């Protein structure tokens, strides 16, 4: 399947992406005091969000860049918590002091591109041919010959599991090849065996106490790339391919949505929102503490998992009609106000290259360039020795051969669509509505907002 590419939902967070999805709009919390970023400085400002490990990794990357480019324009990193990020970007743009380069959620990226606030990278492809060697799905086009950004890095969905939990349950590890992916029923069966109450009973056993669960089998993927992949695996999705028809109320989509809700309320193998908590721990903590045995999350979760020395493995997602993973990611863009466009493009290319930075070897990012998926010598430059067994099959082979782009990456007006979808999905998550009620109830709200898709152009 041809890879297109991702939508890092607007202002997505790791946890939000897991729980409700890439499209969950961030709460516009008041940001910290604004500081001038660009628009006239002698340096380049790189603005980003991320976990504590990611913050350290970005700092190290920028420090290395400054050492290697000591005679050029210095680069300063500006970390901003993801919850404040979108608001701060908006405020900086309004004050004519945007950063030179920054992470952007997809919705905000398209909005800024349409207002000519971002550098049109198409004007630089002749001077910088490295801009043309990325996977087609990694580009964000906003019109003919108008290239707003690439993804920060390739993102794909993976089934992570605690190897100790599987060993204790006496289960074979999940499949690592797409062609052998579990069916949904096989996934549920494993999740039941892995769910244990305080007395060691699983949900299939008499006396199982659902109010005192020591280890859940999984977390229900009510949103994000995990849900996108499962929907696509069953031939379903939120909208039609041309972005003009609402399709989440198809029989195939409702089946997937109901199956996910049933993980919580019928099979009792996944925590409810109350059990998960408003400030649920990260994937690495959930697996490390064995609060959960299996979690669907993006490849970026590898950084924290490796740093935390969690005993974990990776597997392909369960499938319906065909095995799939969803690919996607937030955008990395250069702001048009930069006084150093060439230097900004060079930094842009630098942090995308696994040969220059260790963000790829430490598991945070996957490369954009196709050669890093097809050439063994190039693969070895970013797949570290400490990566889990079968990472290549799960992440590389599945992305190349079974990847499908997150639907909202190229769907116009996706932020407005998510503002309707997110609360509806929350009612599915809380059990206040069935999948059929949620999906059918959204039709009247979604249809007036559909505006088609963004263009795709070859380089």
Tab-separated table of C-alpha atoms in Angstrom:
chain	number	residue	atom	x	y	z
A	1	UNK	CA	0.000	0.000	0.000
A	2	UNK	CA	1.342	3.394	-0.874
A	3	UNK	CA	2.277	5.503	2.052
A	4	UNK	CA	0.913	8.993	2.032
A	5	UNK	CA	1.165	10.828	5.210
A	6	UNK	CA	0.334	11.922	8.564
A	7	UNK	CA	-1.638	14.226	10.413
A	8	UNK	CA	-0.272	14.919	13.536
A	9	UNK	CA	-3.319	16.060	14.929
A	10	UNK	CA	-3.371	19.517	15.826
A	11	UNK	CA	-1.327	20.056	18.894
A	12	UNK	CA	-1.221	16.415	19.653
A	13	UNK	CA	0.280	14.985	22.795
A	14	UNK	CA	1.558	11.492	23.284
A	15	UNK	CA	-1.132	10.740	25.792
A	16	UNK	CA	-3.857	12.541	23.921
A	17	UNK	CA	-2.860	10.720	20.794
A	18	UNK	CA	-3.175	7.429	22.627
A	19	UNK	CA	-6.402	8.107	24.420
A	20	UNK	CA	-8.408	10.133	21.965
A	21	UNK	CA	-6.254	10.625	19.048
A	22	UNK	CA	-4.221	12.650	16.915
A	23	UNK	CA	-7.068	14.977	16.349
A	24	UNK	CA	-7.909	15.869	19.867
A	25	UNK	CA	-7.620	19.608	20.050
A	26	UNK	CA	-5.518	20.843	22.881
A	27	UNK	CA	-7.006	22.818	25.665
A	28	UNK	CA	-5.809	26.324	25.117
A	29	UNK	CA	-4.168	26.770	28.464
A	30	UNK	CA	-2.605	30.101	29.160
A	31	UNK	CA	0.968	29.948	28.020
A	32	UNK	CA	4.019	31.280	29.748
A	33	UNK	CA	5.126	34.836	29.279
A	34	UNK	CA	6.000	35.402	25.653
A	35	UNK	CA	9.520	36.082	24.590
A	36	UNK	CA	10.551	37.399	21.231
A	37	UNK	CA	11.708	34.544	19.040
A	38	UNK	CA	12.580	35.785	15.610
A	39	UNK	CA	11.626	38.629	13.335
A	40	UNK	CA	14.959	40.350	13.625
A	41	UNK	CA	17.353	38.330	15.740
A	42	UNK	CA	20.929	37.365	15.210
A	43	UNK	CA	20.139	33.750	15.878
A	44	UNK	CA	17.717	31.028	14.820
A	45	UNK	CA	15.066	29.913	17.265
A	46	UNK	CA	13.900	26.298	17.203
A	47	UNK	CA	10.627	25.844	19.092
A	48	UNK	CA	9.447	22.418	20.154
A	49	UNK	CA	7.496	20.324	22.653
A	50	UNK	CA	8.075	16.823	24.040
A	51	UNK	CA	8.752	14.613	27.048
A	52	UNK	CA	11.665	15.196	29.401
A	53	UNK	CA	13.753	12.717	27.411
A	54	UNK	CA	12.787	14.406	24.147
A	55	UNK	CA	13.674	17.810	25.572
A	56	UNK	CA	17.128	16.548	26.459
A	57	UNK	CA	17.558	14.927	23.056
A	58	UNK	CA	16.634	18.130	21.214
A	59	UNK	CA	18.973	20.180	23.393
A	60	UNK	CA	21.804	17.786	22.597
A	61	UNK	CA	21.001	17.916	18.875
A	62	UNK	CA	21.015	21.710	18.789
A	63	UNK	CA	24.203	21.863	20.842
A	64	UNK	CA	25.912	19.530	18.394
A	65	UNK	CA	24.672	21.609	15.467
A	66	UNK	CA	26.061	24.799	16.988
A	67	UNK	CA	29.437	23.128	17.522
A	68	UNK	CA	29.583	21.909	13.936
A	69	UNK	CA	28.387	25.263	12.550
A	70	UNK	CA	30.321	27.486	14.909
A	71	UNK	CA	30.939	30.142	12.265
A	72	UNK	CA	27.326	30.422	11.266
A	73	UNK	CA	24.136	31.764	12.805
A	74	UNK	CA	23.684	30.223	16.268
A	75	UNK	CA	20.568	28.216	17.055
A	76	UNK	CA	18.611	28.487	20.278
A	77	UNK	CA	16.088	25.919	21.387
A	78	UNK	CA	12.834	27.042	22.961
A	79	UNK	CA	10.944	24.263	24.702
A	80	UNK	CA	7.243	24.803	25.358
A	81	UNK	CA	4.922	22.251	27.006
A	82	UNK	CA	2.559	20.727	24.507
A	83	UNK	CA	-0.490	21.976	26.416
A	84	UNK	CA	0.619	25.564	25.932
A	85	UNK	CA	2.201	25.186	22.536
A	86	UNK	CA	-0.514	26.111	20.068
A	87	UNK	CA	-1.568	29.151	22.065
A	88	UNK	CA	1.984	30.373	22.340
A	89	UNK	CA	2.609	29.973	18.606
A	90	UNK	CA	-0.555	31.945	17.868
A	91	UNK	CA	0.496	34.707	20.244
A	92	UNK	CA	4.008	34.908	18.812
A	93	UNK	CA	2.674	35.110	15.272
A	94	UNK	CA	0.217	37.834	16.298
A	95	UNK	CA	3.098	39.773	17.834
A	96	UNK	CA	5.221	39.317	14.684
A	97	UNK	CA	7.817	37.402	16.688
A	98	UNK	CA	7.409	33.791	15.550
A	99	UNK	CA	10.258	31.308	15.881
A	100	UNK	CA	12.404	30.610	12.838
A	101	UNK	CA	11.639	26.879	12.917
A	102	UNK	CA	9.086	25.036	14.966
A	103	UNK	CA	7.012	21.961	15.544
A	104	UNK	CA	3.425	22.520	14.443
A	105	UNK	CA	0.230	20.547	14.733
A	106	UNK	CA	-1.218	19.852	11.320
A	107	UNK	CA	-4.275	22.067	11.635
A	108	UNK	CA	-2.290	25.076	12.797
A	109	UNK	CA	0.345	24.413	10.137
A	110	UNK	CA	-2.205	24.542	7.297
A	111	UNK	CA	-3.793	27.644	8.816
A	112	UNK	CA	-0.458	29.467	8.992
A	113	UNK	CA	0.542	28.335	5.513
A	114	UNK	CA	-2.683	29.729	4.094
A	115	UNK	CA	-1.854	33.079	5.697
A	116	UNK	CA	1.658	33.093	4.164
A	117	UNK	CA	3.231	32.794	7.602
A	118	UNK	CA	5.365	29.804	6.575
A	119	UNK	CA	8.259	29.618	4.156
A	120	UNK	CA	7.259	27.952	0.872
A	121	UNK	CA	9.818	25.148	0.739
A	122	UNK	CA	9.082	24.533	-2.935
A	123	UNK	CA	11.152	27.665	-3.696
A	124	UNK	CA	14.185	25.936	-2.163
A	125	UNK	CA	14.085	22.460	-3.720
A	126	UNK	CA	16.479	23.322	-6.551
A	127	UNK	CA	19.066	24.724	-4.168
A	128	UNK	CA	18.526	21.953	-1.629
A	129	UNK	CA	17.750	18.702	-3.514
A	130	UNK	CA	17.723	16.829	-0.204
A	131	UNK	CA	14.253	18.277	0.221
A	132	UNK	CA	13.050	15.980	-2.557
A	133	UNK	CA	14.193	12.566	-1.306
A	134	UNK	CA	11.553	11.982	1.358
A	135	UNK	CA	8.657	9.562	1.408
A	136	UNK	CA	5.813	11.197	-0.542
A	137	UNK	CA	3.499	10.918	2.406
A	138	UNK	CA	5.743	13.153	4.508
A	139	UNK	CA	5.003	16.322	2.517
A	140	UNK	CA	2.347	18.887	3.384
A	141	UNK	CA	1.171	20.670	0.230
A	142	UNK	CA	-1.247	23.570	0.466
A	143	UNK	CA	-1.566	24.393	-3.241
A	144	UNK	CA	0.211	23.885	-6.593
A	145	UNK	CA	3.951	24.386	-6.024
A	146	UNK	CA	3.208	25.360	-2.448
A	147	UNK	CA	5.008	23.172	0.055
A	148	UNK	CA	4.415	24.145	3.673
A	149	UNK	CA	6.408	21.514	5.523
A	150	UNK	CA	7.523	17.967	6.014
A	151	UNK	CA	6.724	15.852	8.971
A	152	UNK	CA	9.142	16.184	11.828
A	153	UNK	CA	9.798	12.508	11.339
A	154	UNK	CA	7.932	9.428	10.209
A	155	UNK	CA	5.491	8.087	12.746
A	156	UNK	CA	3.873	4.662	12.745
A	157	UNK	CA	1.673	2.741	15.153
A	158	UNK	CA	3.078	-0.235	17.049
A	159	UNK	CA	1.680	-2.732	19.540
A	160	UNK	CA	3.999	-2.571	22.565
A	161	UNK	CA	3.877	-5.295	25.179
A	162	UNK	CA	5.554	-6.116	28.471
A	163	UNK	CA	7.518	-9.317	27.929
A	164	UNK	CA	7.365	-10.243	31.625
A	165	UNK	CA	3.555	-10.063	31.536
A	166	UNK	CA	3.423	-12.425	28.575
A	167	UNK	CA	5.874	-14.829	30.187
A	168	UNK	CA	3.924	-14.846	33.445
A	169	UNK	CA	0.698	-15.577	31.566
A	170	UNK	CA	2.342	-18.328	29.548
A	171	UNK	CA	1.360	-16.658	26.285
A	172	UNK	CA	3.228	-16.619	23.000
A	173	UNK	CA	4.309	-13.130	22.073
A	174	UNK	CA	2.153	-11.221	19.544
A	175	UNK	CA	3.018	-11.557	15.826
A	176	UNK	CA	5.700	-9.306	14.403
A	177	UNK	CA	4.898	-9.840	10.717
A	178	UNK	CA	1.910	-8.139	9.133
A	179	UNK	CA	0.906	-11.271	7.275
A	180	UNK	CA	0.551	-13.081	10.616
A	181	UNK	CA	-1.223	-10.282	12.503
A	182	UNK	CA	-3.731	-11.306	15.146
A	183	UNK	CA	-7.387	-11.116	14.299
A	184	UNK	CA	-9.405	-8.877	16.595
A	185	UNK	CA	-10.739	-11.929	18.431
A	186	UNK	CA	-7.211	-13.239	19.012
A	187	UNK	CA	-6.210	-9.838	20.396
A	188	UNK	CA	-9.162	-9.852	22.794
A	189	UNK	CA	-8.371	-13.413	23.860
A	190	UNK	CA	-4.825	-12.422	24.783
A	191	UNK	CA	-6.039	-9.281	26.566
A	192	UNK	CA	-8.389	-11.407	28.691
A	193	UNK	CA	-5.562	-13.753	29.681
A	194	UNK	CA	-3.378	-10.788	30.618
A	195	UNK	CA	-5.990	-8.965	32.711
A	196	UNK	CA	-5.701	-9.857	36.387
A	197	UNK	CA	-7.507	-8.636	39.464
A	198	UNK	CA	-5.878	-8.338	42.858
A	199	UNK	CA	-6.464	-12.047	43.436
A	200	UNK	CA	-4.932	-13.086	40.122
A	201	UNK	CA	-8.232	-13.885	38.411
A	202	UNK	CA	-8.878	-12.881	34.814
A	203	UNK	CA	-12.270	-11.761	33.412
A	204	UNK	CA	-13.125	-15.269	32.197
A	205	UNK	CA	-12.897	-16.662	35.726
A	206	UNK	CA	-15.588	-16.722	38.384
A	207	UNK	CA	-15.232	-13.990	40.975
A	208	UNK	CA	-13.193	-11.628	38.825
A	209	UNK	CA	-13.280	-8.220	40.529
A	210	UNK	CA	-13.384	-5.538	37.842
A	211	UNK	CA	-13.139	-2.816	40.454
A	212	UNK	CA	-9.744	-4.041	41.664
A	213	UNK	CA	-7.672	-4.789	38.589
A	214	UNK	CA	-3.941	-5.129	39.114
A	215	UNK	CA	-3.052	-5.477	35.445
A	216	UNK	CA	-5.168	-4.616	32.414
A	217	UNK	CA	-4.613	-6.454	29.167
A	218	UNK	CA	-4.579	-3.270	27.117
A	219	UNK	CA	-5.842	0.300	26.755
A	220	UNK	CA	-8.727	0.810	24.344
A	221	UNK	CA	-7.582	2.893	21.333
A	222	UNK	CA	-10.467	5.344	21.184
A	223	UNK	CA	-8.547	7.697	18.948
A	224	UNK	CA	-5.331	8.543	17.210
A	225	UNK	CA	-3.373	6.429	14.806
A	226	UNK	CA	-4.387	3.197	16.502
A	227	UNK	CA	-8.043	3.792	15.757
A	228	UNK	CA	-7.227	5.077	12.281
A	229	UNK	CA	-5.370	1.865	11.500
A	230	UNK	CA	-8.146	-0.383	12.797
A	231	UNK	CA	-10.795	1.507	10.846
A	232	UNK	CA	-8.750	1.338	7.655
A	233	UNK	CA	-8.046	-2.338	8.290
A	234	UNK	CA	-11.787	-2.922	8.128
A	235	UNK	CA	-12.235	-0.779	5.005
A	236	UNK	CA	-13.659	2.136	6.977
A	237	UNK	CA	-12.763	5.677	7.972
A	238	UNK	CA	-14.063	9.031	9.163
A	239	UNK	CA	-14.499	10.535	5.693
A	240	UNK	CA	-14.353	9.431	2.076
A	241	UNK	CA	-11.101	9.527	0.109
A	242	UNK	CA	-11.991	12.877	-1.435
A	243	UNK	CA	-12.861	14.328	1.961
A	244	UNK	CA	-16.393	15.240	0.910
A	245	UNK	CA	-18.466	12.427	2.420
A	246	UNK	CA	-18.927	11.413	6.058
A	247	UNK	CA	-18.342	7.655	6.447
A	248	UNK	CA	-17.917	6.884	10.147
A	249	UNK	CA	-21.446	5.521	10.322
A	250	UNK	CA	-20.743	2.678	7.893
A	251	UNK	CA	-21.313	-0.847	9.198
A	252	UNK	CA	-17.560	-1.521	9.051
A	253	UNK	CA	-16.696	1.561	11.089
A	254	UNK	CA	-19.366	0.904	13.698
A	255	UNK	CA	-18.054	-2.638	14.147
A	256	UNK	CA	-14.595	-1.324	14.951
A	257	UNK	CA	-15.854	1.396	17.292
A	258	UNK	CA	-18.095	-1.003	19.178
A	259	UNK	CA	-15.315	-3.581	19.493
A	260	UNK	CA	-13.092	-0.934	21.048
A	261	UNK	CA	-15.744	0.151	23.525
A	262	UNK	CA	-16.364	-3.501	24.386
A	263	UNK	CA	-12.759	-3.819	25.559
A	264	UNK	CA	-13.753	-1.655	28.512
A	265	UNK	CA	-17.350	-2.494	29.320
A	266	UNK	CA	-17.923	-6.033	28.014
A	267	UNK	CA	-14.573	-7.790	28.151
A	268	UNK	CA	-13.234	-5.630	31.036
A	269	UNK	CA	-9.687	-5.869	29.719
A	270	UNK	CA	-9.093	-2.112	29.388
A	271	UNK	CA	-9.495	0.649	31.980
A	272	UNK	CA	-12.448	2.990	31.923
A	273	UNK	CA	-11.732	6.739	31.891
A	274	UNK	CA	-12.198	6.765	35.665
A	275	UNK	CA	-9.770	3.887	36.117
A	276	UNK	CA	-7.296	5.440	33.714
A	277	UNK	CA	-7.462	8.834	35.395
A	278	UNK	CA	-7.192	12.337	33.962
A	279	UNK	CA	-3.429	12.305	34.301
A	280	UNK	CA	-2.769	8.758	33.238
A	281	UNK	CA	0.875	7.681	33.210
A	282	UNK	CA	2.735	7.451	29.946
A	283	UNK	CA	3.050	4.290	27.899
A	284	UNK	CA	6.479	3.573	29.377
A	285	UNK	CA	5.190	3.875	32.940
A	286	UNK	CA	2.063	1.803	32.234
A	287	UNK	CA	4.188	-1.010	30.814
A	288	UNK	CA	7.009	-0.685	33.321
A	289	UNK	CA	4.656	-0.962	36.299
A	290	UNK	CA	2.685	-3.703	34.525
A	291	UNK	CA	-0.470	-1.722	35.071
A	292	UNK	CA	-1.114	-2.555	31.410
A	293	UNK	CA	0.343	-5.439	29.408
A	294	UNK	CA	-0.177	-4.193	25.819
A	295	UNK	CA	-0.536	-0.665	24.429
A	296	UNK	CA	-0.913	0.697	20.908
A	297	UNK	CA	1.240	3.805	20.566
A	298	UNK	CA	3.514	5.546	18.118
A	299	UNK	CA	7.121	4.593	17.451
A	300	UNK	CA	8.185	7.713	19.383
A	301	UNK	CA	7.266	5.920	22.613
A	302	UNK	CA	10.453	3.908	22.076
A	303	UNK	CA	12.560	6.740	23.508
A	304	UNK	CA	10.970	6.645	26.931
A	305	UNK	CA	10.690	2.854	26.918
A	306	UNK	CA	14.385	2.421	26.178
A	307	UNK	CA	15.413	5.076	28.673
A	308	UNK	CA	13.234	3.480	31.355
A	309	UNK	CA	14.685	0.019	30.639
A	310	UNK	CA	11.195	-1.459	30.420
A	311	UNK	CA	11.163	-5.168	29.468
A	312	UNK	CA	9.147	-4.673	26.301
A	313	UNK	CA	8.629	-6.061	22.834
A	314	UNK	CA	6.982	-4.789	19.668
A	315	UNK	CA	4.353	-6.367	17.435
A	316	UNK	CA	2.051	-5.486	14.567
A	317	UNK	CA	-1.463	-4.250	15.256
A	318	UNK	CA	-4.407	-6.651	15.218
A	319	UNK	CA	-6.226	-6.702	11.909
A	320	UNK	CA	-9.690	-6.941	10.398
A	321	UNK	CA	-9.765	-7.417	6.622
A	322	UNK	CA	-6.140	-6.458	5.976
A	323	UNK	CA	-3.127	-5.772	8.230
A	324	UNK	CA	-2.211	-2.100	8.508
A	325	UNK	CA	-0.389	0.476	10.473
A	326	UNK	CA	-1.278	4.155	10.433
A	327	UNK	CA	1.489	6.598	9.618
A	328	UNK	CA	1.615	10.244	10.493
A	329	UNK	CA	3.326	12.952	12.410
A	330	UNK	CA	3.375	16.580	13.344
A	331	UNK	CA	4.877	19.096	10.967
A	332	UNK	CA	8.233	20.804	11.129
A	333	UNK	CA	8.042	24.181	9.414
A	334	UNK	CA	10.103	27.306	8.794
A	335	UNK	CA	8.412	30.618	9.404
A	336	UNK	CA	8.391	33.142	6.572
A	337	UNK	CA	9.501	35.921	8.910
A	338	UNK	CA	12.910	34.362	9.457
A	339	UNK	CA	15.819	36.586	8.519
A	340	UNK	CA	17.943	33.509	7.908
A	341	UNK	CA	16.003	31.341	5.434
A	342	UNK	CA	18.998	29.488	3.984
A	343	UNK	CA	20.436	28.737	7.410
A	344	UNK	CA	16.996	27.662	8.586
A	345	UNK	CA	16.653	25.252	5.634
A	346	UNK	CA	20.085	23.825	6.433
A	347	UNK	CA	19.078	23.219	10.044
A	348	UNK	CA	15.804	21.768	8.771
A	349	UNK	CA	17.723	19.243	6.669
A	350	UNK	CA	20.212	18.586	9.459
A	351	UNK	CA	17.719	17.491	12.067
A	352	UNK	CA	15.952	15.262	9.537
A	353	UNK	CA	19.103	13.235	8.857
A	354	UNK	CA	19.914	10.200	11.058
A	355	UNK	CA	23.578	10.629	10.188
A	356	UNK	CA	23.632	13.948	12.018
A	357	UNK	CA	21.504	13.436	15.088
A	358	UNK	CA	20.850	10.641	17.528
A	359	UNK	CA	17.119	11.262	17.861
A	360	UNK	CA	16.640	8.365	15.488
A	361	UNK	CA	19.031	5.939	17.192
A	362	UNK	CA	17.461	6.606	20.570
A	363	UNK	CA	14.019	5.671	19.300
A	364	UNK	CA	12.233	9.025	19.229
A	365	UNK	CA	12.018	9.508	15.488
A	366	UNK	CA	11.915	7.382	12.350
A	367	UNK	CA	13.472	8.803	9.180
A	368	UNK	CA	11.635	10.511	6.331
A	369	UNK	CA	13.981	9.347	3.581
A	370	UNK	CA	13.050	6.117	1.798
A	371	UNK	CA	16.643	4.832	1.719
A	372	UNK	CA	16.507	4.380	5.480
A	373	UNK	CA	13.761	1.786	4.973
A	374	UNK	CA	15.120	-0.096	1.983
A	375	UNK	CA	18.926	-0.177	2.239
A	376	UNK	CA	20.422	-2.403	4.944
A	377	UNK	CA	23.466	-0.188	5.399
A	378	UNK	CA	21.240	2.865	5.818
A	379	UNK	CA	18.845	1.042	8.140
A	380	UNK	CA	21.781	0.198	10.393
A	381	UNK	CA	22.442	3.912	10.818
A	382	UNK	CA	19.259	4.444	12.812
A	383	UNK	CA	18.039	1.080	14.137
A	384	UNK	CA	20.091	0.740	17.285
A	385	UNK	CA	21.402	-2.450	18.830
A	386	UNK	CA	19.216	-1.835	21.852
A	387	UNK	CA	16.014	-1.711	19.791
A	388	UNK	CA	13.648	-4.593	20.571
A	389	UNK	CA	13.736	-7.779	18.579
A	390	UNK	CA	11.745	-7.651	15.320
A	391	UNK	CA	11.592	-3.856	15.219
A	392	UNK	CA	12.493	-3.956	11.532
A	393	UNK	CA	9.564	-6.175	10.633
A	394	UNK	CA	7.115	-4.292	12.821
A	395	UNK	CA	8.107	-0.741	11.980
A	396	UNK	CA	10.016	-0.740	8.702
A	397	UNK	CA	8.376	-3.521	6.693
A	398	UNK	CA	4.881	-2.692	7.884
A	399	UNK	CA	5.275	1.022	7.192
A	400	UNK	CA	6.569	0.428	3.674
A	401	UNK	CA	4.139	-2.288	2.692
A	402	UNK	CA	1.101	-1.841	4.924
A	403	UNK	CA	1.087	1.837	5.872
A	404	UNK	CA	-1.910	4.084	5.489
A	405	UNK	CA	-1.819	7.810	6.102
A	406	UNK	CA	-3.817	9.201	8.982
A	407	UNK	CA	-6.964	10.599	7.443
A	408	UNK	CA	-6.759	14.116	8.840
A	409	UNK	CA	-3.305	14.860	7.448
A	410	UNK	CA	-4.740	15.725	4.083
A	411	UNK	CA	-8.338	16.493	4.980
A	412	UNK	CA	-9.196	20.179	4.960
A	413	UNK	CA	-10.777	21.793	7.987
A	414	UNK	CA	-9.651	18.906	10.171
A	415	UNK	CA	-9.494	21.031	13.313
A	416	UNK	CA	-13.182	21.916	12.989
A	417	UNK	CA	-13.987	18.272	12.340
A	418	UNK	CA	-12.109	17.222	15.460
A	419	UNK	CA	-14.006	19.746	17.545
A	420	UNK	CA	-17.147	17.750	16.726
A	421	UNK	CA	-15.616	14.288	16.775
A	422	UNK	CA	-13.701	14.533	20.050
A	423	UNK	CA	-16.638	15.052	22.442
A	424	UNK	CA	-18.620	12.390	20.622
A	425	UNK	CA	-15.784	9.923	21.019
A	426	UNK	CA	-15.574	10.802	24.696
A	427	UNK	CA	-19.160	9.629	25.106
A	428	UNK	CA	-18.114	6.352	23.496
A	429	UNK	CA	-15.185	6.128	25.877
A	430	UNK	CA	-17.327	6.776	28.955
A	431	UNK	CA	-19.949	4.296	27.826
A	432	UNK	CA	-22.662	6.941	27.646
A	433	UNK	CA	-23.448	6.041	24.030
A	434	UNK	CA	-23.050	3.061	21.753
A	435	UNK	CA	-20.875	3.111	18.683
A	436	UNK	CA	-23.921	3.281	16.432
A	437	UNK	CA	-25.359	6.226	18.378
A	438	UNK	CA	-22.071	8.106	18.278
A	439	UNK	CA	-21.399	7.483	14.600
A	440	UNK	CA	-24.896	8.259	13.393
A	441	UNK	CA	-25.186	11.295	15.633
A	442	UNK	CA	-22.123	12.876	14.099
A	443	UNK	CA	-23.409	12.891	10.516
A	444	UNK	CA	-25.389	16.111	10.719
A	445	UNK	CA	-22.531	17.866	12.490
A	446	UNK	CA	-19.749	16.691	10.224
A	447	UNK	CA	-21.281	16.949	6.764
A	448	UNK	CA	-21.504	20.788	6.651
A	449	UNK	CA	-17.823	21.032	7.595
A	450	UNK	CA	-16.395	18.811	4.864
A	451	UNK	CA	-14.291	20.800	2.383
A	452	UNK	CA	-12.319	18.101	0.563
A	453	UNK	CA	-8.614	17.340	0.760
A	454	UNK	CA	-5.312	19.127	0.374
A	455	UNK	CA	-3.454	18.531	-2.903
A	456	UNK	CA	-0.659	16.036	-3.372
A	457	UNK	CA	2.242	16.825	-5.688
A	458	UNK	CA	5.293	14.885	-6.787
A	459	UNK	CA	8.776	16.350	-6.607
